[in-house]
PDB file of C-alpha atoms in Angstrom:
ATOM      1  CA  MET K   1      -5.525 -27.897 -12.431  1.00 43.00           C
ATOM      2  CA  SER K   2      -5.093 -31.610 -12.318  1.00 47.00           C
ATOM      3  CA  ASP K   3      -2.966 -31.976  -8.894  1.00 65.00           C
ATOM      4  CA  LEU K   4      -5.816 -30.093  -7.549  1.00 65.00           C
ATOM      5  CA  SER K   5      -8.141 -31.342  -5.118  1.00 68.00           C
ATOM      6  CA  GLU K   6     -11.901 -31.384  -5.845  1.00 66.00           C
ATOM      7  CA  GLU K   7     -12.226 -29.104  -2.369  1.00 68.00           C
ATOM      8  CA  MET K   8      -8.852 -26.161  -3.392  1.00 64.00           C
ATOM      9  CA  VAL K   9     -10.795 -26.451  -7.134  1.00 64.00           C
ATOM     10  CA  ALA K  10     -14.232 -25.057  -5.075  1.00 63.00           C
ATOM     11  CA  GLU K  11     -12.354 -22.293  -3.017  1.00 66.00           C
ATOM     12  CA  LEU K  12     -10.224 -21.133  -5.760  1.00 63.00           C
ATOM     13  CA  LEU K  13     -13.579 -20.645  -8.534  1.00 58.00           C
ATOM     14  CA  SER K  14     -15.632 -19.221  -4.686  1.00 64.00           C
ATOM     15  CA  LEU K  15     -12.270 -16.434  -4.311  1.00 69.00           C
ATOM     16  CA  GLU K  16     -13.242 -12.897  -5.267  1.00 75.00           C
ATOM     17  CA  LYS K  17     -11.278 -10.453  -6.604  1.00 83.00           C
ATOM     18  CA  ARG K  18     -11.176  -7.810  -3.958  1.00 92.00           C
ATOM     19  CA  ASN K  19      -8.770  -4.988  -2.312  1.00 96.00           C
ATOM     20  CA  LEU K  20      -7.543  -6.781   1.215  1.00 97.00           C
ATOM     21  CA  ILE K  21      -6.592  -3.575   2.414  1.00 98.00           C
ATOM     22  CA  LYS K  22      -8.766  -1.593   4.172  1.00 98.00           C
ATOM     23  CA  ASN K  23      -9.676   2.466   3.846  1.00 97.00           C
ATOM     24  CA  PRO K  24      -6.867   2.657   0.951  1.00 97.00           C
ATOM     25  CA  HIS K  25      -7.537   6.430   0.806  1.00 94.00           C
ATOM     26  CA  GLY K  26      -8.618   7.971   3.595  1.00 95.00           C
ATOM     27  CA  ALA K  27     -12.494   7.596   3.121  1.00 95.00           C
ATOM     28  CA  GLU K  28     -11.814   6.883   7.566  1.00 96.00           C
ATOM     29  CA  GLN K  29      -9.786   9.140   8.111  1.00 97.00           C
ATOM     30  CA  PHE K  30      -6.888   6.385   9.395  1.00 97.00           C
ATOM     31  CA  GLU K  31      -8.721   3.598  10.164  1.00 97.00           C
ATOM     32  CA  GLY K  32      -7.289   0.122  10.132  1.00 97.00           C
ATOM     33  CA  TRP K  33      -3.468   1.615   9.782  1.00 98.00           C
ATOM     34  CA  GLU K  34      -1.449   1.437  12.000  1.00 98.00           C
ATOM     35  CA  ILE K  35       0.910   4.661  12.310  1.00 97.00           C
ATOM     36  CA  THR K  36       4.524   3.285  12.894  1.00 97.00           C
ATOM     37  CA  GLU K  37       5.978   7.088  12.594  1.00 96.00           C
ATOM     38  CA  ASN K  38       4.883   9.908  12.679  1.00 96.00           C
ATOM     39  CA  GLY K  39       6.706  12.701  12.425  1.00 93.00           C
ATOM     40  CA  GLY K  40       7.105  16.843  11.744  1.00 91.00           C
ATOM     41  CA  SER K  41       3.168  17.821  12.256  1.00 94.00           C
ATOM     42  CA  GLN K  42       2.886  14.241  10.971  1.00 95.00           C
ATOM     43  CA  TRP K  43      -0.256  12.564   9.702  1.00 97.00           C
ATOM     44  CA  ARG K  44      -3.243  14.182   7.677  1.00 97.00           C
ATOM     45  CA  VAL K  45      -5.347  13.400   5.145  1.00 97.00           C
ATOM     46  CA  GLU K  46      -6.737  16.121   2.614  1.00 96.00           C
ATOM     47  CA  GLU K  47      -8.998  16.151  -0.087  1.00 95.00           C
ATOM     48  CA  LEU K  48      -7.964  15.574  -3.459  1.00 93.00           C
ATOM     49  CA  PRO K  49      -6.640  17.802  -5.764  1.00 91.00           C
ATOM     50  CA  GLY K  50      -5.630  19.484  -2.343  1.00 89.00           C
ATOM     51  CA  ASP K  51      -2.777  22.970  -2.571  1.00 89.00           C
ATOM     52  CA  CYS K  52      -0.596  22.358  -5.352  1.00 87.00           C
ATOM     53  CA  GLY K  53      -1.468  18.770  -6.205  1.00 89.00           C
ATOM     54  CA  LYS K  54      -3.231  16.885  -9.647  1.00 90.00           C
ATOM     55  CA  GLU K  55      -6.433  14.791  -9.957  1.00 91.00           C
ATOM     56  CA  PHE K  56      -6.941  11.821  -9.363  1.00 94.00           C
ATOM     57  CA  PRO K  57      -6.760   9.230 -12.822  1.00 94.00           C
ATOM     58  CA  ASP K  58     -10.204   7.780 -10.760  1.00 94.00           C
ATOM     59  CA  GLU K  59     -12.796  10.271 -10.158  1.00 92.00           C
ATOM     60  CA  THR K  60     -14.028   7.627  -7.144  1.00 94.00           C
ATOM     61  CA  VAL K  61     -11.345   8.206  -5.203  1.00 95.00           C
ATOM     62  CA  GLN K  62     -11.963  11.383  -3.513  1.00 95.00           C
ATOM     63  CA  SER K  63      -8.384  12.123  -0.874  1.00 97.00           C
ATOM     64  CA  TYR K  64      -5.283  10.951   0.208  1.00 97.00           C
ATOM     65  CA  PHE K  65      -2.973  10.443   3.070  1.00 97.00           C
ATOM     66  CA  ALA K  66      -0.159  13.719   3.530  1.00 97.00           C
ATOM     67  CA  THR K  67       3.176  13.227   5.157  1.00 97.00           C
ATOM     68  CA  SER K  68       5.016  15.862   7.041  1.00 95.00           C
ATOM     69  CA  PHE K  69       8.684  16.871   7.112  1.00 94.00           C
ATOM     70  CA  GLU K  70       9.758  14.251   9.496  1.00 95.00           C
ATOM     71  CA  LEU K  71       9.686  10.678   8.106  1.00 97.00           C
ATOM     72  CA  CYS K  72       5.638   8.984   8.282  1.00 97.00           C
ATOM     73  CA  LEU K  73       5.218   5.824   7.625  1.00 98.00           C
ATOM     74  CA  LYS K  74       1.787   3.313   8.636  1.00 98.00           C
ATOM     75  CA  LYS K  75       0.902   0.395   7.425  1.00 98.00           C
ATOM     76  CA  GLN K  76      -1.792  -3.070   7.328  1.00 98.00           C
ATOM     77  CA  VAL K  77      -0.883  -6.856   8.630  1.00 98.00           C
ATOM     78  CA  LEU K  78      -3.546  -8.126   6.414  1.00 98.00           C
ATOM     79  CA  ASP K  79      -4.373 -12.063   7.889  1.00 98.00           C
ATOM     80  CA  LEU K  80      -5.076 -13.719   4.883  1.00 97.00           C
ATOM     81  CA  ARG K  81      -6.487 -16.597   6.826  1.00 96.00           C
ATOM     82  CA  ALA K  82      -8.573 -14.552   8.199  1.00 96.00           C
ATOM     83  CA  GLU K  83      -9.106 -12.815   4.945  1.00 95.00           C
ATOM     84  CA  GLY K  84     -10.677 -16.744   4.211  1.00 92.00           C
ATOM     85  CA  TYR K  85      -7.528 -17.630   2.286  1.00 94.00           C
ATOM     86  CA  SER K  86      -6.569 -22.093   3.135  1.00 93.00           C
ATOM     87  CA  GLU K  87      -3.568 -23.125   4.344  1.00 95.00           C
ATOM     88  CA  ASP K  88      -4.016 -25.451   2.109  1.00 93.00           C
ATOM     89  CA  LEU K  89      -4.697 -22.510  -0.794  1.00 93.00           C
ATOM     90  CA  LEU K  90      -1.329 -20.454  -0.220  1.00 95.00           C
ATOM     91  CA  ASP K  91       0.531 -23.566   0.918  1.00 96.00           C
ATOM     92  CA  THR K  92      -0.398 -25.415  -2.719  1.00 93.00           C
ATOM     93  CA  VAL K  93      -1.555 -23.255  -5.742  1.00 92.00           C
ATOM     94  CA  GLN K  94       0.286 -20.299  -3.978  1.00 95.00           C
ATOM     95  CA  PRO K  95      -1.861 -17.851  -5.739  1.00 94.00           C
ATOM     96  CA  LYS K  96      -0.166 -14.789  -6.917  1.00 96.00           C
ATOM     97  CA  ILE K  97      -1.116 -11.619  -4.481  1.00 97.00           C
ATOM     98  CA  THR K  98      -0.686  -8.079  -6.715  1.00 98.00           C
ATOM     99  CA  VAL K  99       0.471  -5.008  -4.935  1.00 98.00           C
ATOM    100  CA  GLN K 100      -0.800  -1.396  -6.165  1.00 98.00           C
ATOM    101  CA  ASP K 101      -0.272   1.899  -4.452  1.00 98.00           C
ATOM    102  CA  TRP K 102      -0.224   5.656  -5.716  1.00 98.00           C
ATOM    103  CA  TYR K 103       2.155   8.725  -4.944  1.00 97.00           C
ATOM    104  CA  ALA K 104       2.594  12.123  -6.117  1.00 96.00           C
ATOM    105  CA  GLY K 105       4.289  14.856  -4.812  1.00 93.00           C
ATOM    106  CA  ARG K 106       3.553  19.029  -4.743  1.00 91.00           C
ATOM    107  CA  SER K 107       4.370  21.161  -7.154  1.00 89.00           C
ATOM    108  CA  ASP K 108       6.207  24.076  -4.809  1.00 91.00           C
ATOM    109  CA  CYS K 109       8.552  20.751  -2.115  1.00 92.00           C
ATOM    110  CA  GLY K 110       9.951  18.290  -3.069  1.00 90.00           C
ATOM    111  CA  CYS K 111       9.835  14.276  -1.298  1.00 95.00           C
ATOM    112  CA  THR K 112      10.294  11.144  -0.990  1.00 96.00           C
ATOM    113  CA  TYR K 113       8.610   7.894  -1.426  1.00 97.00           C
ATOM    114  CA  GLN K 114       8.857   5.088  -0.196  1.00 98.00           C
ATOM    115  CA  LEU K 115       7.810   1.405   0.060  1.00 98.00           C
ATOM    116  CA  CYS K 116       8.229  -1.905   2.047  1.00 98.00           C
ATOM    117  CA  VAL K 117       5.669  -5.016   1.598  1.00 98.00           C
ATOM    118  CA  SER K 118       6.648  -8.609   3.156  1.00 98.00           C
ATOM    119  CA  LEU K 119       5.001 -11.550   2.423  1.00 98.00           C
ATOM    120  CA  LEU K 120       5.461 -13.171   6.648  1.00 98.00           C
ATOM    121  CA  ASN K 121       5.082 -16.735   7.537  1.00 98.00           C
ATOM    122  CA  GLU K 122       3.259 -17.775  10.838  1.00 97.00           C
ATOM    123  CA  SER K 123       6.049 -15.818  13.087  1.00 97.00           C
ATOM    124  CA  GLN K 124       4.919 -13.123  11.397  1.00 97.00           C
ATOM    125  CA  GLU K 125       8.822 -13.487   9.498  1.00 97.00           C
ATOM    126  CA  THR K 126       9.850 -12.006   6.295  1.00 98.00           C
ATOM    127  CA  VAL K 127       9.503 -14.792   3.804  1.00 97.00           C
ATOM    128  CA  GLN K 128      10.157 -12.369   1.173  1.00 97.00           C
ATOM    129  CA  ASP K 129       9.622  -8.265   0.315  1.00 97.00           C
ATOM    130  CA  PHE K 130       9.703  -5.939  -2.404  1.00 98.00           C
ATOM    131  CA  LYS K 131      11.197  -2.696  -1.287  1.00 98.00           C
ATOM    132  CA  PRO K 132      11.883  -0.624  -4.208  1.00 97.00           C
ATOM    133  CA  ASP K 133      14.511   2.255  -3.525  1.00 97.00           C
ATOM    134  CA  PRO K 134      12.626   5.380  -2.474  1.00 96.00           C
ATOM    135  CA  VAL K 135      12.220   8.259  -5.379  1.00 95.00           C
ATOM    136  CA  SER K 136      12.569  11.438  -4.728  1.00 93.00           C
ATOM    137  CA  LEU K 137       9.975  13.643  -6.554  1.00 92.00           C
ATOM    138  CA  GLU K 138      11.197  17.358  -7.052  1.00 90.00           C
ATOM    139  CA  PRO K 139       8.708  20.024  -9.454  1.00 84.00           C
ATOM    140  CA  GLU K 140      11.710  21.072 -10.784  1.00 84.00           C
ATOM    141  CA  ASN K 141      11.819  17.843 -12.292  1.00 82.00           C
ATOM    142  CA  SER K 142       8.088  16.134 -12.605  1.00 81.00           C
ATOM    143  CA  ASP K 143       5.391  17.588 -12.919  1.00 83.00           C
ATOM    144  CA  CYS K 144       3.965  16.440  -9.793  1.00 84.00           C
ATOM    145  CA  SER K 145       1.301  13.697 -11.856  1.00 92.00           C
ATOM    146  CA  TRP K 146       0.067  10.713  -9.464  1.00 96.00           C
ATOM    147  CA  SER K 147       2.809   7.833 -10.090  1.00 96.00           C
ATOM    148  CA  GLN K 148       1.732   4.262  -9.210  1.00 97.00           C
ATOM    149  CA  VAL K 149       4.691   1.362  -8.231  1.00 98.00           C
ATOM    150  CA  THR K 150       3.331  -2.098  -8.741  1.00 98.00           C
ATOM    151  CA  HIS K 151       4.416  -5.534  -8.063  1.00 98.00           C
ATOM    152  CA  THR K 152       3.012  -9.069  -8.439  1.00 98.00           C
ATOM    153  CA  PHE K 153       4.650 -11.367  -6.494  1.00 98.00           C
ATOM    154  CA  GLU K 154       4.632 -15.477  -7.658  1.00 96.00           C
ATOM    155  CA  GLY K 155       6.088 -18.809  -6.707  1.00 95.00           C
ATOM    156  CA  TYR K 156       7.451 -17.360  -2.919  1.00 97.00           C
ATOM    157  CA  GLY K 157       6.835 -20.838  -1.857  1.00 96.00           C
ATOM    158  CA  PRO K 158       3.987 -22.370   1.376  1.00 97.00           C
ATOM    159  CA  GLY K 159       4.275 -21.071   4.223  1.00 97.00           C
ATOM    160  CA  VAL K 160       3.142 -17.259   3.968  1.00 98.00           C
ATOM    161  CA  ARG K 161       0.325 -16.379   6.192  1.00 98.00           C
ATOM    162  CA  PHE K 162       0.021 -12.332   6.325  1.00 98.00           C
ATOM    163  CA  VAL K 163       0.999  -8.903   4.397  1.00 98.00           C
ATOM    164  CA  SER K 164       2.453  -6.671   5.374  1.00 98.00           C
ATOM    165  CA  PHE K 165       1.921  -3.291   3.341  1.00 98.00           C
ATOM    166  CA  GLU K 166       4.444  -0.220   4.794  1.00 98.00           C
ATOM    167  CA  HIS K 167       4.885   3.175   3.425  1.00 98.00           C
ATOM    168  CA  GLY K 168       5.104   6.925   3.982  1.00 98.00           C
ATOM    169  CA  GLY K 169       7.174   9.666   3.610  1.00 97.00           C
ATOM    170  CA  GLN K 170       8.684  12.642   3.536  1.00 96.00           C
ATOM    171  CA  ASP K 171       8.855  16.840   2.718  1.00 94.00           C
ATOM    172  CA  SER K 172      12.511  17.334   0.997  1.00 92.00           C
ATOM    173  CA  LYS K 173      12.753  21.098   2.860  1.00 87.00           C
ATOM    174  CA  TYR K 174      11.585  20.570   6.086  1.00 86.00           C
ATOM    175  CA  TRP K 175       8.973  22.468   6.227  1.00 86.00           C
ATOM    176  CA  ASP K 176       6.376  22.493   9.314  1.00 89.00           C
ATOM    177  CA  GLY K 177       2.560  21.747   7.611  1.00 86.00           C
ATOM    178  CA  TRP K 178       2.067  18.746   4.629  1.00 92.00           C
ATOM    179  CA  PHE K 179       4.012  19.678   2.223  1.00 87.00           C
ATOM    180  CA  GLY K 180       5.496  16.035   1.907  1.00 93.00           C
ATOM    181  CA  VAL K 181       3.992  13.084  -0.456  1.00 96.00           C
ATOM    182  CA  ARG K 182       1.088  12.109  -0.827  1.00 96.00           C
ATOM    183  CA  VAL K 183      -0.684   8.337  -0.885  1.00 98.00           C
ATOM    184  CA  THR K 184      -3.668   6.994  -1.673  1.00 98.00           C
ATOM    185  CA  ASN K 185      -5.115   4.115  -3.969  1.00 97.00           C
ATOM    186  CA  SER K 186      -2.989   1.713  -1.302  1.00 98.00           C
ATOM    187  CA  SER K 187      -3.981  -2.599  -3.052  1.00 98.00           C
ATOM    188  CA  VAL K 188      -3.403  -5.521  -1.947  1.00 98.00           C
ATOM    189  CA  GLU K 189      -5.285  -8.233  -4.399  1.00 97.00           C
ATOM    190  CA  VAL K 190      -4.578 -11.828  -4.073  1.00 96.00           C
ATOM    191  CA  GLN K 191      -5.614 -13.400  -7.160  1.00 88.00           C
ATOM    192  CA  PRO K 192      -7.789 -16.728  -7.336  1.00 72.00           C
TER     193      PRO K 192
END
């Protein structure tokens, strides 16, 4: 910390850890989300636990986003400067950026889940990304409980200004309705 200016130390100390994702579990339907793929019967918000589903580990989470029989994806692009993080802080300190997402299948239909989180520069070009392989969930191989994926970006270099968070999936049997993967409680946090 000795290489940091007094202003940067003050900025670090004033930042609180908070979720930058708006509307992480659908309490306001799709407010804050850009629907990038809306296949099949399209995205829908449902109340937990939902048909053929499991309770969520956090009782304060009451709803989730449900996908359909063709690919459904949605995203948010977060402007780190607009959220209060200065360019100096982002370039010099490069604070850790932790992303989390929760997903689950149904007990009556298989599905796939996918996630892509990218750190972007001023021109919204990718600096670094986290894109795990898609996950296939089949009821005969899973109890359909909620699973969490998490990743922390660190040492990503100067120039990061935005975070793009995109997730979704679809069912594997092409059933009409909302039999695909369920997602909720997504988060992006900058670690002060």
